[in-house]
Coordinates of C-alpha atoms and ligand atoms in Angstrom, one line a residue:
M295 CA -0.7 11.1 25.0
T296 CA -0.9 9.0 21.6
C297 CA -1.3 9.2 18.8
S298 CA -2.4 6.3 16.9
V299 CA -3.2 6.0 12.9
L300 CA -5.5 2.6 11.6
V301 CA -4.8 0.8 8.1
G302 CA -6.4 -1.3 6.1
G303 CA -4.3 -3.9 5.4
A304 CA -5.4 -5.4 1.7
W305 CA -8.5 -4.8 -0.1
G306 CA -10.8 -3.2 2.6
D307 CA -13.5 -4.6 4.1
E308 CA -11.0 -5.6 7.2
G309 CA -13.6 -4.8 9.5
K310 CA -11.9 -1.4 10.5
G311 CA -15.6 -0.1 11.5
K312 CA -15.9 -2.8 14.3
C313 CA -11.8 -2.0 15.5
I314 CA -12.2 1.4 15.4
T315 CA -15.6 1.7 17.7
Y316 CA -13.9 -0.3 19.8
L317 CA -10.6 1.2 20.0
C318 CA -12.1 4.7 20.3
N319 CA -15.0 3.1 23.1
H320 CA -12.0 1.8 25.1
D321 CA -9.8 4.7 25.1
K322 CA -11.6 7.8 24.4
P323 CA -9.2 9.4 22.7
D324 CA -10.2 13.5 22.6
I325 CA -9.7 14.0 18.9
I326 CA -11.0 11.2 16.5
A327 CA -10.2 12.2 12.4
R328 CA -11.3 10.6 9.4
A329 CA -8.7 10.1 6.9
G330 CA -8.3 8.4 3.7
V331 CA -10.4 8.8 -0.3
G332 CA -13.5 9.2 0.6
P333 CA -17.0 8.2 0.0
N334 CA -15.8 4.9 -1.7
A335 CA -15.2 3.5 1.8
G336 CA -18.0 2.0 3.4
H337 CA -17.7 1.2 7.5
S338 CA -19.8 -1.4 9.5
V339 CA -20.3 -0.5 13.1
E340 CA -22.7 -2.5 15.1
I341 CA -23.4 -1.2 18.9
N342 CA -25.6 -2.3 21.8
G343 CA -27.7 -4.4 18.2
E344 CA -27.9 -1.3 16.2
K345 CA -26.3 -1.7 12.7
Y346 CA -24.7 1.3 10.9
G347 CA -22.8 2.0 7.7
L348 CA -21.1 5.1 7.2
R349 CA -19.3 6.1 4.3
L350 CA -18.0 9.5 5.4
T351 CA -18.3 10.6 9.4
P352 CA -15.8 8.7 11.6
S353 CA -16.7 5.3 12.9
G354 CA -15.6 6.5 16.5
F355 CA -18.5 8.4 15.9
V356 CA -20.2 5.7 19.3
H357 CA -17.4 7.5 21.7
T358 CA -20.3 10.5 22.0
D359 CA -17.5 13.4 23.4
A360 CA -14.9 13.0 20.9
K361 CA -14.5 15.9 18.3
L362 CA -14.6 14.3 14.9
L363 CA -12.9 15.7 11.9
I364 CA -12.8 14.8 8.1
G365 CA -8.8 16.2 7.0
A366 CA -8.3 18.3 3.9
G367 CA -6.9 15.5 1.9
V368 CA -10.6 13.6 1.9
L369 CA -13.2 14.5 -0.6
V370 CA -16.8 14.8 0.4
D371 CA -20.2 14.7 -0.7
K372 CA -21.5 16.7 1.0
E373 CA -25.7 14.6 -0.1
V374 CA -23.2 11.5 1.6
L375 CA -22.3 13.9 4.7
F376 CA -26.1 15.6 5.7
K377 CA -27.5 11.8 5.6
E378 CA -24.9 10.2 7.7
F379 CA -25.6 13.7 10.1
E380 CA -29.7 12.9 10.1
N381 CA -29.3 8.5 10.3
L382 CA -26.6 9.4 13.5
K383 CA -29.0 12.1 15.1
K384 CA -29.0 10.4 18.8
Y385 CA -25.6 10.7 18.8
N386 CA -24.9 14.5 18.1
V387 CA -22.9 13.7 15.1
S388 CA -23.9 17.0 13.2
E389 CA -22.9 18.7 16.1
R390 CA -19.5 17.6 16.1
T391 CA -18.2 16.9 12.9
F392 CA -16.0 19.5 11.4
I393 CA -14.5 19.9 7.8
D394 CA -10.9 21.1 6.7
P395 CA -12.0 24.0 4.5
R396 CA -9.3 22.2 2.4
S397 CA -11.2 19.1 1.6
A398 CA -12.3 19.1 -2.0
I399 CA -15.9 18.7 -3.6
I400 CA -17.6 15.7 -5.2
T401 CA -20.0 17.3 -7.5
D402 CA -22.9 15.1 -9.7
Q403 CA -21.2 15.5 -11.8
H404 CA -18.0 13.3 -10.6
R405 CA -20.4 10.9 -9.1
Q406 CA -21.8 10.9 -13.0
R407 CA -17.9 10.6 -14.9
D408 CA -17.8 7.5 -12.8
K409 CA -20.4 5.4 -13.2
S410 CA -20.5 6.0 -17.2
S411 CA -16.8 5.4 -17.7
E412 CA -15.7 2.3 -19.2
H413 CA -12.6 2.3 -17.8
L414 CA -13.5 2.9 -14.1
Y415 CA -16.8 1.2 -13.7
K416 CA -16.4 -1.6 -15.8
K417 CA -12.6 -2.4 -15.8
I418 CA -11.7 -1.9 -13.0
G419 CA -14.7 -2.0 -10.7
S420 CA -15.3 1.5 -9.2
T421 CA -17.5 2.0 -6.3
G422 CA -19.3 4.6 -8.9
S423 CA -19.0 6.9 -6.1
G424 CA -17.2 9.6 -8.1
C425 CA -14.1 10.0 -6.0
G426 CA -11.8 8.9 -9.3
P427 CA -12.9 11.7 -10.9
A428 CA -13.3 14.1 -8.3
N429 CA -9.4 13.3 -7.3
S430 CA -8.8 13.9 -11.2
D431 CA -10.0 17.3 -11.3
R432 CA -7.7 17.9 -7.9
V433 CA -4.4 17.5 -9.3
L434 CA -6.2 19.2 -12.6
R435 CA -6.7 21.5 -10.6
T436 CA -9.9 22.4 -10.8
V437 CA -11.8 21.0 -8.0
K438 CA -14.5 22.7 -5.6
L439 CA -13.1 23.0 -1.9
A440 CA -15.0 22.6 1.5
K441 CA -14.9 26.5 1.9
D442 CA -16.4 27.1 -1.4
I443 CA -19.5 25.8 -0.5
P444 CA -22.2 28.1 1.9
D445 CA -24.3 24.4 2.7
L446 CA -20.5 23.8 4.8
E447 CA -19.8 26.8 6.4
D448 CA -20.5 26.5 9.8
Y449 CA -18.6 22.9 9.4
L450 CA -15.3 24.4 8.6
L451 CA -12.7 23.7 11.1
D452 CA -8.4 24.0 9.9
V453 CA -8.0 20.1 11.2
A454 CA -4.1 20.1 10.3
F455 CA -4.1 23.3 13.1
A456 CA -6.6 21.4 15.3
T457 CA -5.3 17.8 15.9
N458 CA -1.2 19.9 15.7
E459 CA -2.7 21.8 18.5
A460 CA -4.2 18.7 20.4
I461 CA -1.2 16.7 20.5
D462 CA 1.1 19.3 21.4
N463 CA -1.8 20.2 24.5
G464 CA -1.4 16.3 25.2
E465 CA -4.9 15.0 24.2
D466 CA -5.2 11.8 22.0
V467 CA -5.7 11.2 18.8
F468 CA -6.9 8.5 16.6
I469 CA -7.3 9.3 12.7
E470 CA -9.2 6.6 11.1
G471 CA -7.7 5.4 7.5
S472 CA -10.2 3.8 4.5
Q473 CA -10.2 1.3 2.0
G474 CA -7.1 -1.0 2.0
F475 CA -3.6 -1.4 1.6
A476 CA -3.6 -3.6 -1.2
L477 CA -5.9 -0.9 -3.4
S478 CA -3.1 1.6 -2.8
L479 CA -2.8 4.1 -5.8
Y480 CA 1.3 3.3 -5.3
Y481 CA 1.7 -0.1 -3.3
G482 CA -1.9 -1.8 -4.5
T483 CA -2.6 -3.8 -8.0
Y484 CA -2.6 -1.2 -10.2
P485 CA -4.5 -0.7 -12.4
Y486 CA -7.0 -2.1 -10.2
V487 CA -7.0 -0.2 -7.1
T488 CA -8.5 3.6 -6.0
S489 CA -7.2 7.1 -6.9
K490 CA -5.1 7.6 -3.6
D491 CA -2.7 6.2 -1.7
T492 CA -3.7 4.1 1.3
T493 CA -0.9 4.1 3.3
A494 CA -0.3 5.2 7.1
S495 CA 1.9 8.1 5.8
S496 CA -0.7 9.4 3.7
F497 CA -3.8 9.1 5.8
A498 CA -1.2 11.3 8.7
A499 CA -1.2 13.9 6.0
D500 CA -4.4 13.5 5.2
V501 CA -4.7 14.9 7.9
G502 CA -2.1 17.7 8.3
I503 CA -0.2 15.3 11.0
G504 CA 3.5 15.1 10.4
P505 CA 5.6 11.4 10.8
T506 CA 7.2 12.0 13.6
K507 CA 4.4 12.9 15.5
I508 CA 2.1 9.4 14.8
D509 CA 2.6 6.6 18.1
E510 CA 1.2 3.7 17.1
V511 CA -0.3 2.4 13.7
I512 CA -2.7 -0.4 14.0
N513 CA -2.6 -3.0 10.8
V514 CA -6.2 -4.7 10.8
F515 CA -6.7 -7.6 9.2
K516 CA -9.7 -10.1 8.8
A517 CA -8.9 -13.6 9.4
Y518 CA -9.7 -14.0 5.6
I519 CA -9.5 -11.9 3.0
T520 CA -11.9 -10.2 0.4
R521 CA -12.2 -8.2 -2.1
V522 CA -14.8 -6.8 -4.4
G523 CA -13.9 -5.3 -8.0
E524 CA -11.7 -6.3 -10.7
G525 CA -7.7 -7.2 -9.7
P526 CA -5.8 -9.9 -8.7
F527 CA -6.1 -12.0 -5.9
P528 CA -2.9 -14.9 -5.5
T529 CA -4.8 -16.7 -2.5
E530 CA -8.5 -16.3 -4.0
I531 CA -11.0 -19.6 -4.1
T532 CA -14.2 -20.5 -5.8
Q533 CA -17.1 -19.5 -4.3
K534 CA -18.5 -23.2 -4.1
E535 CA -15.3 -23.7 -2.1
A536 CA -15.9 -20.2 0.3
E537 CA -19.3 -21.5 0.4
S538 CA -18.4 -24.7 2.6
M539 CA -16.7 -23.0 4.4
N540 CA -20.1 -20.0 5.9
L541 CA -18.0 -17.3 4.0
E542 CA -20.0 -15.6 2.0
E543 CA -20.1 -11.5 2.0
Y544 CA -21.4 -8.6 0.3
G545 CA -20.1 -5.1 0.0
V546 CA -21.8 -1.7 2.0
V547 CA -21.3 0.5 -0.6
T548 CA -22.6 -0.9 -4.3
G549 CA -24.2 -4.5 -3.1
R550 CA -21.9 -6.2 -4.8
R551 CA -20.5 -9.9 -4.1
R552 CA -17.2 -9.8 -2.3
R553 CA -14.7 -11.8 -4.0
I554 CA -13.3 -14.5 -0.9
G555 CA -9.9 -15.5 -0.4
L556 CA -7.7 -17.4 2.0
F557 CA -5.0 -15.1 4.1
D558 CA -2.0 -14.1 2.7
M559 CA 1.1 -14.2 4.5
D560 CA 3.2 -12.1 1.9
L561 CA 1.0 -9.5 1.8
A562 CA 0.4 -9.3 5.5
K563 CA 4.7 -9.2 5.4
K564 CA 4.5 -6.4 2.5
S565 CA 1.4 -4.1 4.0
C566 CA 3.3 -4.4 7.2
M567 CA 6.1 -2.6 5.9
I568 CA 5.3 -0.6 3.9
N569 CA 2.8 1.0 6.3
G570 CA 5.3 0.7 9.8
A571 CA 3.1 -1.6 11.2
T572 CA 3.6 -1.1 15.5
Q573 CA 0.2 -3.8 16.3
I574 CA -2.3 -5.6 14.3
A575 CA -6.0 -6.2 14.5
L576 CA -7.4 -9.9 13.4
T577 CA -11.1 -9.9 12.8
C578 CA -13.9 -12.2 12.4
I579 CA -12.0 -15.0 14.1
D580 CA -15.2 -16.8 14.4
K581 CA -15.7 -16.7 11.2
L582 CA -12.1 -19.4 10.0
Y583 CA -12.7 -21.1 14.0
P584 CA -16.6 -21.0 14.6
D585 CA -15.2 -23.1 18.2
C586 CA -14.2 -19.1 19.3
A587 CA -17.4 -17.2 18.8
R588 CA -17.5 -14.5 21.0
T589 CA -14.3 -15.5 23.2
Q590 CA -13.3 -12.8 25.5
N591 CA -9.9 -14.6 27.0
Y592 CA -6.2 -15.4 24.7
N593 CA -6.8 -18.2 27.0
D594 CA -10.1 -19.4 25.7
L595 CA -9.3 -19.6 22.2
S596 CA -8.4 -23.6 20.3
P597 CA -5.3 -24.7 20.2
E598 CA -5.6 -24.1 15.8
T599 CA -6.7 -20.8 16.4
K600 CA -4.5 -19.8 19.0
Q601 CA -1.5 -21.6 16.2
F602 CA -3.3 -19.5 13.4
I603 CA -2.8 -15.9 15.1
E604 CA 1.2 -16.6 16.7
N605 CA 2.3 -17.9 12.4
I606 CA 1.5 -14.0 12.0
Q607 CA 2.9 -12.3 14.8
T608 CA 6.6 -14.6 14.2
S609 CA 5.8 -14.0 10.5
T610 CA 5.5 -10.3 10.3
G611 CA 7.6 -9.4 14.0
I612 CA 4.5 -7.7 14.4
P613 CA 2.5 -8.5 18.1
V614 CA -1.7 -9.4 17.5
T615 CA -2.7 -6.8 20.6
I616 CA -6.3 -6.8 19.4
I617 CA -8.6 -10.0 18.3
S618 CA -12.4 -9.6 17.0
T619 CA -14.5 -12.4 17.2
G620 CA -17.7 -11.5 16.5
P621 CA -19.6 -8.5 15.3
D622 CA -20.4 -7.0 19.1
L623 CA -17.7 -4.6 21.1
K624 CA -17.7 -7.3 24.1
D625 CA -16.7 -9.6 21.6
T626 CA -12.9 -8.6 21.6
I627 CA -9.8 -9.7 22.9
D628 CA -7.6 -7.0 24.1
L629 CA -3.9 -7.7 24.3
R630 CA -2.3 -4.6 24.4
K631 CA -1.6 -4.5 28.5
E632 CA 0.2 -7.9 27.7
L633 CA 1.9 -7.1 24.5
L634 CA 3.2 -3.6 24.5
Ligands
GTP117 P1 -13.8 -2.0 6.6 O1 -14.3 -0.8 5.5 O2 -12.5 -1.6 6.5 O3 -14.1 -0.9 7.7 O4 -14.9 -3.0 7.0 P2 -16.3 -3.0 7.1 O5 -16.7 -2.6 8.3 O6 -16.5 -2.3 5.8 O7 -16.8 -4.3 6.9 P3 -18.1 -5.2 6.3 O8 -18.6 -4.2 6.1 O9 -16.8 -6.6 6.0 O10 -18.6 -5.2 7.5 C1 -18.5 -6.5 8.5 C2 -19.2 -7.2 9.4 O11 -19.0 -8.6 9.6 C3 -20.5 -6.3 9.9 O12 -21.5 -6.1 10.1 C4 -19.3 -6.2 11.1 O13 -20.6 -5.7 12.5 C5 -19.1 -7.8 11.5 N1 -17.6 -7.6 12.1 C6 -17.1 -6.7 12.2 N2 -15.7 -8.1 12.9 C7 -16.1 -8.8 13.3 C8 -16.1 -10.7 13.0 O14 -14.8 -10.5 14.4 N3 -16.8 -11.2 13.8 C9 -18.0 -11.5 13.3 N4 -19.2 -13.0 13.2 N5 -18.6 -10.1 12.8 C10 -17.5 -8.7 12.6
IMP118 P1 -13.0 3.6 -6.1 O1 -12.6 3.9 -5.1 O2 -14.3 3.9 -6.2 O3 -12.0 4.1 -7.7 O4 -12.4 2.2 -6.5 C1 -11.6 1.3 -7.3 C2 -11.6 0.3 -7.0 O5 -11.6 0.9 -5.7 C3 -12.4 -0.8 -7.1 O6 -11.9 -2.0 -6.9 C4 -13.6 -1.1 -5.5 O7 -14.2 -2.0 -5.3 C5 -11.9 0.1 -4.9 N1 -12.7 0.0 -2.9 C6 -12.5 2.0 -3.1 N2 -12.5 1.7 -1.7 C7 -12.7 0.5 -1.1 C8 -13.7 0.6 -0.2 O8 -13.2 1.2 0.8 N3 -13.5 -1.4 0.5 C9 -13.0 -2.0 -0.7 N4 -12.8 -1.5 -1.9 C10 -12.7 -0.6 -2.5
MG119 MG1 -15.9 -2.1 4.1

């Protein structure tokens, strides 16, 4: 029986989608529960040459025996959700996805308020998905909950009860966080942050699981850092430098060009501490060290790459258990047996 929480180590887009897909496909948890803010997230999942961009559906959907749950803390946009049900038809997602009746609902009005806000959209660089206004209405206690929406009636389930019951029955539960540590409303680069805390404790609370029941916290970092939207970014490099390193990325939700920076060890240490990380997953190592592309054995990595990984491990004191060397699930070095 294991209850794991996966979190983003920096400003989101660390490659959580790939890590979650790999881990859920490999470990086959009984329940995969989505935590985090809401459909401002964009996770990329690539499987058998097919690419999916997800905003609400748990990225672990590829494990078709799992129940897919959305926790009470998460904001639900039913248009986004139903579109994903349609796109993921062949994985039977609509038949096994359930939403906590206490999840709050994003409406058209929230999206409009987000996009027309000088402060949120222009200054902070929000995703325009309505999450900030919906969370603000939630705090003001004027928002609608999933249980108030007739279209969602067939999908309601007490997620807190279901996940706790599963843990008590010795089943495996995997909690997917979204966004990243540096976007936390409490610990991030305020005011250039999202509308909620984005650390492991909050993700557990989003789903209704208490801290004593969490066994593993997997903190995901990319081998370099990206940030969309405005705000401080200490290790940022220029677009020209990024291009010379062949690093160029665009956001899944907004299509905006991502700012690029080098790995930030100070941020990594803080992020591991406040998340209570027990493992680190490192993605896109092949983009920094192209000679490592698609490597599946640690020993086959170049000495320079190994040094980079060992530095992270030594500085944070947390084992780097998962190393991603390409977009496909096969392009993964899994050191959990050796290191844990
Ligand atoms: P999260 O928001 O953290 O879930 O990250 P993401 O899934 O949004 O990451 P992003 O949208 O930046 O997607 C990254 C792209 O890189 C996707 O097409 C992934 O399939 C791919 N990818 C993930 N891991 C690796 C890797 O280790 N190497 C390479 N070359 N590509 C990767
Ligand atoms: P909001 O969450 O849409 O209000 O956006 C606030 C800030 O968080 C903006 O800088 C967004 O770009 C950023 N943000 C929110 N969610 C994500 C995410 O999943 N990945 C990357 N950045 C995000
Ligand atoms: Mg993303």
